[in-house]
Coordinates of C-alpha atoms in Angstrom, one line a residue:
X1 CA 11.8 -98.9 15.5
X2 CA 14.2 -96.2 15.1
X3 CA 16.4 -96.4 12.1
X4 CA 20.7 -96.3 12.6
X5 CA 20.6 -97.1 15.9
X6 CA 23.8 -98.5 16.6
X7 CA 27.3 -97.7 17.5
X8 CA 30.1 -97.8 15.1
X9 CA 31.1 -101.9 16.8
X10 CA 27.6 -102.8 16.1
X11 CA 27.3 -101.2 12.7
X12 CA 30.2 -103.1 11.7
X13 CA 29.0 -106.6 12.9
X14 CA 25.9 -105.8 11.4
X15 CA 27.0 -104.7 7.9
X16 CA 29.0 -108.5 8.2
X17 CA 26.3 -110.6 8.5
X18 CA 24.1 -110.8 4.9
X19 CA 20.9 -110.8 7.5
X20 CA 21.5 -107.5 8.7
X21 CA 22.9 -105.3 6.0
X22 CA 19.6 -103.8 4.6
X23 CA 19.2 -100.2 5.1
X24 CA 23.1 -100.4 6.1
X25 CA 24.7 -100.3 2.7
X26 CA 27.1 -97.4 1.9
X27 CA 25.7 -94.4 0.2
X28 CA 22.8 -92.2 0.9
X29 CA 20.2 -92.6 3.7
X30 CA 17.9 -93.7 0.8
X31 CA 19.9 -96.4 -0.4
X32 CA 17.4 -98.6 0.0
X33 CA 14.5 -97.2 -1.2
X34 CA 12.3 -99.0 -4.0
X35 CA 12.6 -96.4 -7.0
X36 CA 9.5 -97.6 -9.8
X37 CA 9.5 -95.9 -13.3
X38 CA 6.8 -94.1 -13.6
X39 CA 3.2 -95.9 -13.9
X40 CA 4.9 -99.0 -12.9
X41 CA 2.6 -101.1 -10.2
X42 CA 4.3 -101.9 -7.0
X43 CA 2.8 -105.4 -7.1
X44 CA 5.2 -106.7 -4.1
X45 CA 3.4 -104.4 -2.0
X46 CA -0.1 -105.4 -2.9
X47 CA 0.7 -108.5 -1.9
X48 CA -1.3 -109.7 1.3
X49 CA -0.3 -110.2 4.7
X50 CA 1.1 -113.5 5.4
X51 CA 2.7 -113.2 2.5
X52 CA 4.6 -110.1 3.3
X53 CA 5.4 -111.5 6.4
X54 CA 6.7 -114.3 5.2
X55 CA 9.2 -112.4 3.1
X56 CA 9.9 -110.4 6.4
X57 CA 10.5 -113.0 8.0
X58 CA 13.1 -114.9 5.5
X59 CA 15.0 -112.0 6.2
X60 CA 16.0 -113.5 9.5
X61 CA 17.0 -110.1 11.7
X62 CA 14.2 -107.4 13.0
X63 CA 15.8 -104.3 12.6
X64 CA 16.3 -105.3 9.1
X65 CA 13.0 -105.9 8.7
X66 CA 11.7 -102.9 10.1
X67 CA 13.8 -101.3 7.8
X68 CA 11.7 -102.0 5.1
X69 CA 9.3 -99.7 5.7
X70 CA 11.4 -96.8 3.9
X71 CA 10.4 -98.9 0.9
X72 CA 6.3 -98.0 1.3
X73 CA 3.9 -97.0 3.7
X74 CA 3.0 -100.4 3.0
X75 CA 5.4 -102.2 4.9
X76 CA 5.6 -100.3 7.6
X77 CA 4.7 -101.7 11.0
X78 CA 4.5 -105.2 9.5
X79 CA 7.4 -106.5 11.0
X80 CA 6.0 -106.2 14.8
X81 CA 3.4 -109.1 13.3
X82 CA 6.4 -111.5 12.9
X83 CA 6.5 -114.8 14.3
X84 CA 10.4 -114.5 15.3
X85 CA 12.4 -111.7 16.4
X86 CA 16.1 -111.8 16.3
X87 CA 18.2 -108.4 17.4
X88 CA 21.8 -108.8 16.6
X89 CA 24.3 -106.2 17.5
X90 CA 22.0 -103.7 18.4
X91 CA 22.4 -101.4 21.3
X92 CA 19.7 -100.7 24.3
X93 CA 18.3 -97.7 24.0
X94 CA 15.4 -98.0 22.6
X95 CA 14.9 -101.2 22.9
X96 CA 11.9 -101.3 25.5
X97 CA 9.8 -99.5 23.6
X98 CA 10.9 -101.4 20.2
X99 CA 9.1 -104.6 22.2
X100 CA 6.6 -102.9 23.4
X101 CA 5.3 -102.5 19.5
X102 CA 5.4 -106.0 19.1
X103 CA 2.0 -107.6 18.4
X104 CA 0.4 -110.5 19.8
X105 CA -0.2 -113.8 19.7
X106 CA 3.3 -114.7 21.6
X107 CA 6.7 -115.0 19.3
X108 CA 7.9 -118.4 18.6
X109 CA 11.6 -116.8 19.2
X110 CA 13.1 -113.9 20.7
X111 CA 16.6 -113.3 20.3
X112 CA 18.1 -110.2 21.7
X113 CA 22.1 -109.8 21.8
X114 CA 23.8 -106.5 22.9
X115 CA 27.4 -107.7 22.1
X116 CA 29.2 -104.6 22.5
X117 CA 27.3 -103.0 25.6
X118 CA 27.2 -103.7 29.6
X119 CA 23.9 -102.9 31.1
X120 CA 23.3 -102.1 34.6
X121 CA 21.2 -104.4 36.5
X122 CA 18.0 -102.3 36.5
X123 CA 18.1 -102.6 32.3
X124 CA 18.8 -106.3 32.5
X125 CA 15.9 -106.7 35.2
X126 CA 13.8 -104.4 32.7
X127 CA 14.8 -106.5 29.3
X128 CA 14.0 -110.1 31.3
X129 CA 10.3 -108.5 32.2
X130 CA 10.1 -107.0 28.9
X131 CA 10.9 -111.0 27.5
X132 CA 8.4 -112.6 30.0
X133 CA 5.1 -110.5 29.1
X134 CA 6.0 -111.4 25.4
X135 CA 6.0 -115.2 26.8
X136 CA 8.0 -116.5 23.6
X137 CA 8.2 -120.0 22.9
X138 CA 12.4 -119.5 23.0
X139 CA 14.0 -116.9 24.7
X140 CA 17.9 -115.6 24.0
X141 CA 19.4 -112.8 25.9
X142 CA 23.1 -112.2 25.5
X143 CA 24.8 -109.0 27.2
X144 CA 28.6 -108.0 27.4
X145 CA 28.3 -107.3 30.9
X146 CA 27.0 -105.4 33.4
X147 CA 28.0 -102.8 35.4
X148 CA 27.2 -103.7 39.0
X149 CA 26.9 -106.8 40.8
X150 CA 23.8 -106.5 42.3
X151 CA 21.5 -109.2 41.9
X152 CA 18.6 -109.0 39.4
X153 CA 15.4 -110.7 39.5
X154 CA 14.3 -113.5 36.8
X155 CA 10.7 -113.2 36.2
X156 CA 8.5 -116.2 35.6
X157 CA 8.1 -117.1 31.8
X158 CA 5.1 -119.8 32.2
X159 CA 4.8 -120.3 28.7
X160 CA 8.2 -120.3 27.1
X161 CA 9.9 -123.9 26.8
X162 CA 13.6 -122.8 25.9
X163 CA 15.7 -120.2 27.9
X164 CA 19.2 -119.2 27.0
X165 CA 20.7 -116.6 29.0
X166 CA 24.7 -115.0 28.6
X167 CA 24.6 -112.5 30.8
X168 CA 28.3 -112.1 31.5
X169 CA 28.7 -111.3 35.4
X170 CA 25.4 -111.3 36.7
X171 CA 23.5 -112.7 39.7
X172 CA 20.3 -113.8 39.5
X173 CA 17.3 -114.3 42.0
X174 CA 14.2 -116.3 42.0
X175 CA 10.9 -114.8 42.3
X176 CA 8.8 -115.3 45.7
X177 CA 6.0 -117.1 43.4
X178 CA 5.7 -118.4 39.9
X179 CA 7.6 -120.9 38.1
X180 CA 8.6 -122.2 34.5
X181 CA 6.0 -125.1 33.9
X182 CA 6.8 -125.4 30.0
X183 CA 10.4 -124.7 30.7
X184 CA 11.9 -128.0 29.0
X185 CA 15.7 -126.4 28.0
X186 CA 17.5 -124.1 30.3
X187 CA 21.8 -122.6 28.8
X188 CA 23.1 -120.5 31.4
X189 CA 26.6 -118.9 30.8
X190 CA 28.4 -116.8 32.4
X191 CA 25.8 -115.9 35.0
X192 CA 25.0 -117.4 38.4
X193 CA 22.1 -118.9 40.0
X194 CA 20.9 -121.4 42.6
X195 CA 19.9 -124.4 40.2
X196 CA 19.1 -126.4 43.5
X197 CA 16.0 -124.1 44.0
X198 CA 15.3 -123.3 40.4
X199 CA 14.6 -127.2 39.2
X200 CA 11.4 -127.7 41.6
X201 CA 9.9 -125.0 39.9
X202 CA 11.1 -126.3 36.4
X203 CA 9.1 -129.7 36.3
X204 CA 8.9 -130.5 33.0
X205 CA 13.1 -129.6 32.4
X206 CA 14.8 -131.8 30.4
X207 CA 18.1 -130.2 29.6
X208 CA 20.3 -128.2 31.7
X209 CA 23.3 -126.1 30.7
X210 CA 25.4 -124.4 33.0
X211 CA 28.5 -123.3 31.9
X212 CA 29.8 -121.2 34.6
X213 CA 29.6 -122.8 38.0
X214 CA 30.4 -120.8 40.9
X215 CA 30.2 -122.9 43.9
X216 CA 32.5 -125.3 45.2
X217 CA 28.9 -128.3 45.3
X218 CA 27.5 -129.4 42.8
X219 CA 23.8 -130.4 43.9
X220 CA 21.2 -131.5 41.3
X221 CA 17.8 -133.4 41.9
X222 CA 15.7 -133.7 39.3
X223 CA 13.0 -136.7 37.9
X224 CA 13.1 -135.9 34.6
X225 CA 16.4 -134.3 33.5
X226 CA 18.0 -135.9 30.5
X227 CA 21.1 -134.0 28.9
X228 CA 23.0 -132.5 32.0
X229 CA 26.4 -130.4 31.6
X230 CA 27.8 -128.4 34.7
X231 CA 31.2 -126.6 33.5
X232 CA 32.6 -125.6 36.8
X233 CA 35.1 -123.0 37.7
X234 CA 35.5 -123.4 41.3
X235 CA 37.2 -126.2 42.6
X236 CA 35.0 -129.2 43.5
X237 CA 34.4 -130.2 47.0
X238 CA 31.4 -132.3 46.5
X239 CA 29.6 -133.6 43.7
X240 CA 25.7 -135.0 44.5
X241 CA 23.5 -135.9 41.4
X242 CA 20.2 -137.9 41.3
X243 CA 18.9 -138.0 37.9
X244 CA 17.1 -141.3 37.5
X245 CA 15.9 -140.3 33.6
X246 CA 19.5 -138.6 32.3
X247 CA 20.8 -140.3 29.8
X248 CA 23.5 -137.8 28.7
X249 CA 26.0 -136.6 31.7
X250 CA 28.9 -134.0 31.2
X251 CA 30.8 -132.7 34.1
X252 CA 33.5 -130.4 34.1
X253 CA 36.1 -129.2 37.1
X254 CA 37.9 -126.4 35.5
X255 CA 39.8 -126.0 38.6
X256 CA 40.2 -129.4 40.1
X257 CA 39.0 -131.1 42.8
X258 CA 39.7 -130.3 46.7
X259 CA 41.4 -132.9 49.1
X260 CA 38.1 -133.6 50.8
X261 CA 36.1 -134.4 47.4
X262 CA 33.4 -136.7 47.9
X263 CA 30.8 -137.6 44.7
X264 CA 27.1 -139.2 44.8
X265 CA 26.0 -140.1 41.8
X266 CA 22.5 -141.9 40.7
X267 CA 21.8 -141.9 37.2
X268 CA 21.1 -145.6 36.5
X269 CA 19.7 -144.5 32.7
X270 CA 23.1 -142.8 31.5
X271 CA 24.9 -143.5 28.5
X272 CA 27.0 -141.1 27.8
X273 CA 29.0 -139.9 30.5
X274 CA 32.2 -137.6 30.6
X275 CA 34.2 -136.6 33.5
X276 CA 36.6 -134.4 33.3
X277 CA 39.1 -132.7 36.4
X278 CA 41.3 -130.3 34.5
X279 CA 44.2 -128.3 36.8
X280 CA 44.4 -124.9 35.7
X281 CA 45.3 -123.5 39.0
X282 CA 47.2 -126.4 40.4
X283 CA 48.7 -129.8 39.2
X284 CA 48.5 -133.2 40.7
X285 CA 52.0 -133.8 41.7
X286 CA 53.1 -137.7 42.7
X287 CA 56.6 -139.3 43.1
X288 CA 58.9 -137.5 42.1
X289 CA 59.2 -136.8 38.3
X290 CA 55.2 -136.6 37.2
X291 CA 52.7 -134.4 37.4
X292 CA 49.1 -135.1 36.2
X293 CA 47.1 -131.7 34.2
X294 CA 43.7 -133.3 33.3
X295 CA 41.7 -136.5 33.5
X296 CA 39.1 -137.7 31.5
X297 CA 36.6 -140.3 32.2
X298 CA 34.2 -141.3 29.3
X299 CA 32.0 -143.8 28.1
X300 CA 29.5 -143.9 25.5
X301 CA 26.6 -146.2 23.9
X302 CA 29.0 -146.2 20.6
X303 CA 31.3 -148.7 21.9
X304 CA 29.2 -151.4 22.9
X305 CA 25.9 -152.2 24.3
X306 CA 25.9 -151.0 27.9
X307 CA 24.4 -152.3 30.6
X308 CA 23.0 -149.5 34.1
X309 CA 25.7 -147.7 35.7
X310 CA 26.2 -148.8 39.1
X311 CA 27.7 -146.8 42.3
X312 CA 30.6 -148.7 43.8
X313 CA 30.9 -147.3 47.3
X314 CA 33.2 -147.5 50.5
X315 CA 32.7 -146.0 53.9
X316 CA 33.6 -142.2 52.5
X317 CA 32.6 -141.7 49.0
X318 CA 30.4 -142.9 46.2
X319 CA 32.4 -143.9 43.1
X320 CA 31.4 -144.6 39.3
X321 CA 32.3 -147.7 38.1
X322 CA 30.4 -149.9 34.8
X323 CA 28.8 -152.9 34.8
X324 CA 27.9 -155.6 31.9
X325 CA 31.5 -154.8 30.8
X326 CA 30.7 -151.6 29.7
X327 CA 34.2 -149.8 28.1
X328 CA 35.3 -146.5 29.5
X329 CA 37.8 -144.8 28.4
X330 CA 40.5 -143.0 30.7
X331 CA 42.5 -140.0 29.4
X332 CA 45.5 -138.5 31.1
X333 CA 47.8 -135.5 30.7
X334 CA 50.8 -135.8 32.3
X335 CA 53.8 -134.4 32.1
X336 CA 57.3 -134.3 33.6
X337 CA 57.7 -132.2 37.1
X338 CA 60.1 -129.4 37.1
X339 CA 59.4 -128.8 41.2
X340 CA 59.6 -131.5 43.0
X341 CA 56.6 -133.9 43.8
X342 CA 55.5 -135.2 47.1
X343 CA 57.5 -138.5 47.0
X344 CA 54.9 -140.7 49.5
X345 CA 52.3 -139.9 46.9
X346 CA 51.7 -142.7 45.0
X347 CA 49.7 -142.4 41.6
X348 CA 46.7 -144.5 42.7
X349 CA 46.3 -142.3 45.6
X350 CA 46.3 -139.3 43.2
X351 CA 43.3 -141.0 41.1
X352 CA 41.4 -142.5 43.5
X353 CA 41.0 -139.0 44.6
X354 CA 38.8 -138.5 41.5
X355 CA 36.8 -141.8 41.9
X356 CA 37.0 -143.6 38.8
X357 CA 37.5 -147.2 38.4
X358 CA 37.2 -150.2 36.0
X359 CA 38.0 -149.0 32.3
X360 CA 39.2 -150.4 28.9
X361 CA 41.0 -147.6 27.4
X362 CA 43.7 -146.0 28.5
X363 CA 44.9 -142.3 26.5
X364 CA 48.1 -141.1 27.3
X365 CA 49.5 -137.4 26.6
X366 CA 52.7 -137.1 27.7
X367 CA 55.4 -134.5 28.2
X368 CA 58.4 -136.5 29.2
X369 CA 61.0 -133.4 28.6
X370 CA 63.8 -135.8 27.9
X371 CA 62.9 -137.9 30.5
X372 CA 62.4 -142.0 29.9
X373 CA 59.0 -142.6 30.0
X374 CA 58.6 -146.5 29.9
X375 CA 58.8 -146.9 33.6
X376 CA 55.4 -144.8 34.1
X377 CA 53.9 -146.6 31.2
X378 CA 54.5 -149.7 32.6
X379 CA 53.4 -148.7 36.0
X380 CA 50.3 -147.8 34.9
X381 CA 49.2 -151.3 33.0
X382 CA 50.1 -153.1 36.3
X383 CA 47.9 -150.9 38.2
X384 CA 45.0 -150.7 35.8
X385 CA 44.9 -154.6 34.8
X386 CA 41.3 -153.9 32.9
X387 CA 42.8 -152.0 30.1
X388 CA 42.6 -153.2 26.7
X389 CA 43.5 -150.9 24.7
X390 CA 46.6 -148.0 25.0
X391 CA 47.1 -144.9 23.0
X392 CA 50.4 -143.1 24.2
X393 CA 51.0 -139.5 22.7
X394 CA 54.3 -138.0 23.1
X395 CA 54.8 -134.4 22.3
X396 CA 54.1 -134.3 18.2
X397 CA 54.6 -138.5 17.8
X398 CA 51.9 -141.1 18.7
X399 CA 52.4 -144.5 18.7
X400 CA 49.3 -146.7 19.4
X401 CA 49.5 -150.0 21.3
X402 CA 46.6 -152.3 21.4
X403 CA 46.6 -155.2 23.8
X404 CA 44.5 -158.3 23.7
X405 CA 43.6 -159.6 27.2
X406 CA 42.8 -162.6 25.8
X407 CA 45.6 -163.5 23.9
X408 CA 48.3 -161.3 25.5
X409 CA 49.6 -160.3 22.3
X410 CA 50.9 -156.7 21.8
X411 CA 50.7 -154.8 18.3
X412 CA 52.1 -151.6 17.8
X413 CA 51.7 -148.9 15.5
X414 CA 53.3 -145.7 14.2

């Protein structure tokens, strides 16, 4: 591995994490070389192997490691033997040929991450090949960017069982044949691919990340998914899950939902869900004073015993709702309107929009700008008679308000 290679971004990273500084340090290119007084034995060196290795590999970064071979012939070409291989900060130049030195049998992790440097789609295509011959157990490849958008190929990696990919602004394609059999943890971010024809050919998944959504449907089949998170950042027209074995659910509509939203849902095993429709290129306007930002929907196992969720379901939508009174909490951000709002809009046709029904707790942040508040508040318990519990934020002051269903008493706190 070719010593210094880095430009001055990298060098600078690199000389900030304690992993990476050896060989790095200011002073002369032989800073780091083991000096002995004279008829001293090097006995670190006659050390076997594994043991070396295992030093090597406490070091946590290959280039670092590699490094060491300016301290004896010894040590040099030992670090291609390690079980792990972690590149931070490094550039691309010569990193082909850097993996093609390492040994076999296949890594338990490979971690490459060009932070400062966009590859063009060939040298991402080339780096993913590279990965899959190495068939690592866990796979991490993070790159800056790239500097086309054409589309570039993922390779089969039948043997690895954890992929994470950042590959900011790239497209990726499915091989005609092959698959991921041990594939049992897939992050993407910031990279784009059809999940709906990637999970057939992933049968043993069991978490899914994707953190940068780029369609407008949200379509995921799997039998044996368990931890699901889709971060959209399109706005969602439809929503269709069937996950019988997930049992942690996090959805995400950066950009809000459209008018003709429709969700199917079937994960009977979940118990933790969240649901959250932010509105970062448009608000949900209704009456004529209030706009709504964001809405969470949550519930979780923590709370209380939990019974299956069902699907409660009308002639043009599927909707979540609980069931064995299981709590879910129901978090708004609203906030004055300084346009005005469509005045036929009432607030539970802005909700129902986003299909959530029958919860216990109801969060409120709100931005009244001077305006009285109470009347909304108020509106709001009459609408959502289930709620048992009311947190109000205003600005910098909270007060909270719990009420009893049961009793009908009201306490209030600062």
């Amino acid at each position: 591995m070719a010593a210094g290679v880095a430009c001055d971004l990298c060098r600078r990273d690199q000389l900030g994490m304690e992993c990476c500084r050896g060989g790095l340090l200011p002073g002369s290119a032989a800073a780091g070389l083991l000096i002995l007084p004279d008829g001293e034995e090097d006995r670190i060196s006659a050390l076997p192997d594994d043991m070396l290795l295992q030093i090597l590999a406490r070091l946590g970064c290959a280039r670092a490691a590699a490094h060491t071979g300016l301290l004896a012939r010894r040590w040099r070409g030992l670090w291609a033997r390690l079980p792990e291989f972690t590149f931070h900060h490094i550039v691309p130049t010569h990193l082909d040929a850097t993996l093609a030195m390492v040994a076999r049998p296949a890594p338990s992790l490979l971690d490459i991450q060009f932070n400062h440097h966009s590859l063009e789609p060939a040298r991402v295509s080339s780096l993913l090949r590279a990965a899959a011959a190495l068939a690592p157990a866990e796979f991490v490849l993070c790159v800056a960017g790239a500097t086309q958008s054409d589309p570039v190929e993922l390779p089969c990696f039948d043997r690895t069982a954890s992929i994470k990919l950042d590959l900011y602004h790239v497209s990726l394609t499915l091989t005609p044949a092959g698959g991921f059999p041990a594939l049992e943890s897939l992050h993407l971010e910031n990279c784009h691919i059809d999940v709906a024809d990637m999970l057939p050919l992933c049968p043993r998944l069991r978490e899914l990340w994707t953190l940068d959504w780029s369609s407008d449907s949200v379509m995921i089949h799997s039998e044996a998914l368990e931890d699901l998170a889709v971060y959209a950042t399109w706005q969602i027209r439809h929503i269709n899950i069937v996950a019988p074995a997930v049992k942690t659910l996090y959805l995400v509509a950066h950009y809000g939902i459209s008018k003709e939203f429709i969700l199917s849902f079937s994960a009977p095993a979940v118990e933790d869900l969240t649901w959250k429709c932010e509105s970062q290129a448009i608000s949900y306007r209704f009456g004529v004073i209030w706009r709504m930002w964001s809405l969470t929907f949550s519930f979780s196992t923590c709370l209380q015993p939990f019974g299956n969720t069902e699907l409660a379901s009308n002639s043009n939508s599927v909707s979540l709702q609980s069931q064995h009174r299981r709590i879910g909490v129901l978090s708004l951000n609203l906030e004055t309107n300084v346009h005005v709002g469509d005045a036929a809009m009432a607030f539970e046709q802005v909700i129902y929009r986003f299909q959530v029904i029958e919860f216990s707790i109801l969060e409120l942040d709100l931005t009244q700008r001077g305006h009285v508040y109470g009347a909304i508040v108020l509106y709001l318990l009459g609408l959502c008679t289930s709620i048992q519990r009311l947190k109000v934020t205003l600005d910098a002051y909270e007060i909270a308000v719990v009420t009893s269903l049961t009793t009908g008493g009201v306490k209030v706190s600062p």
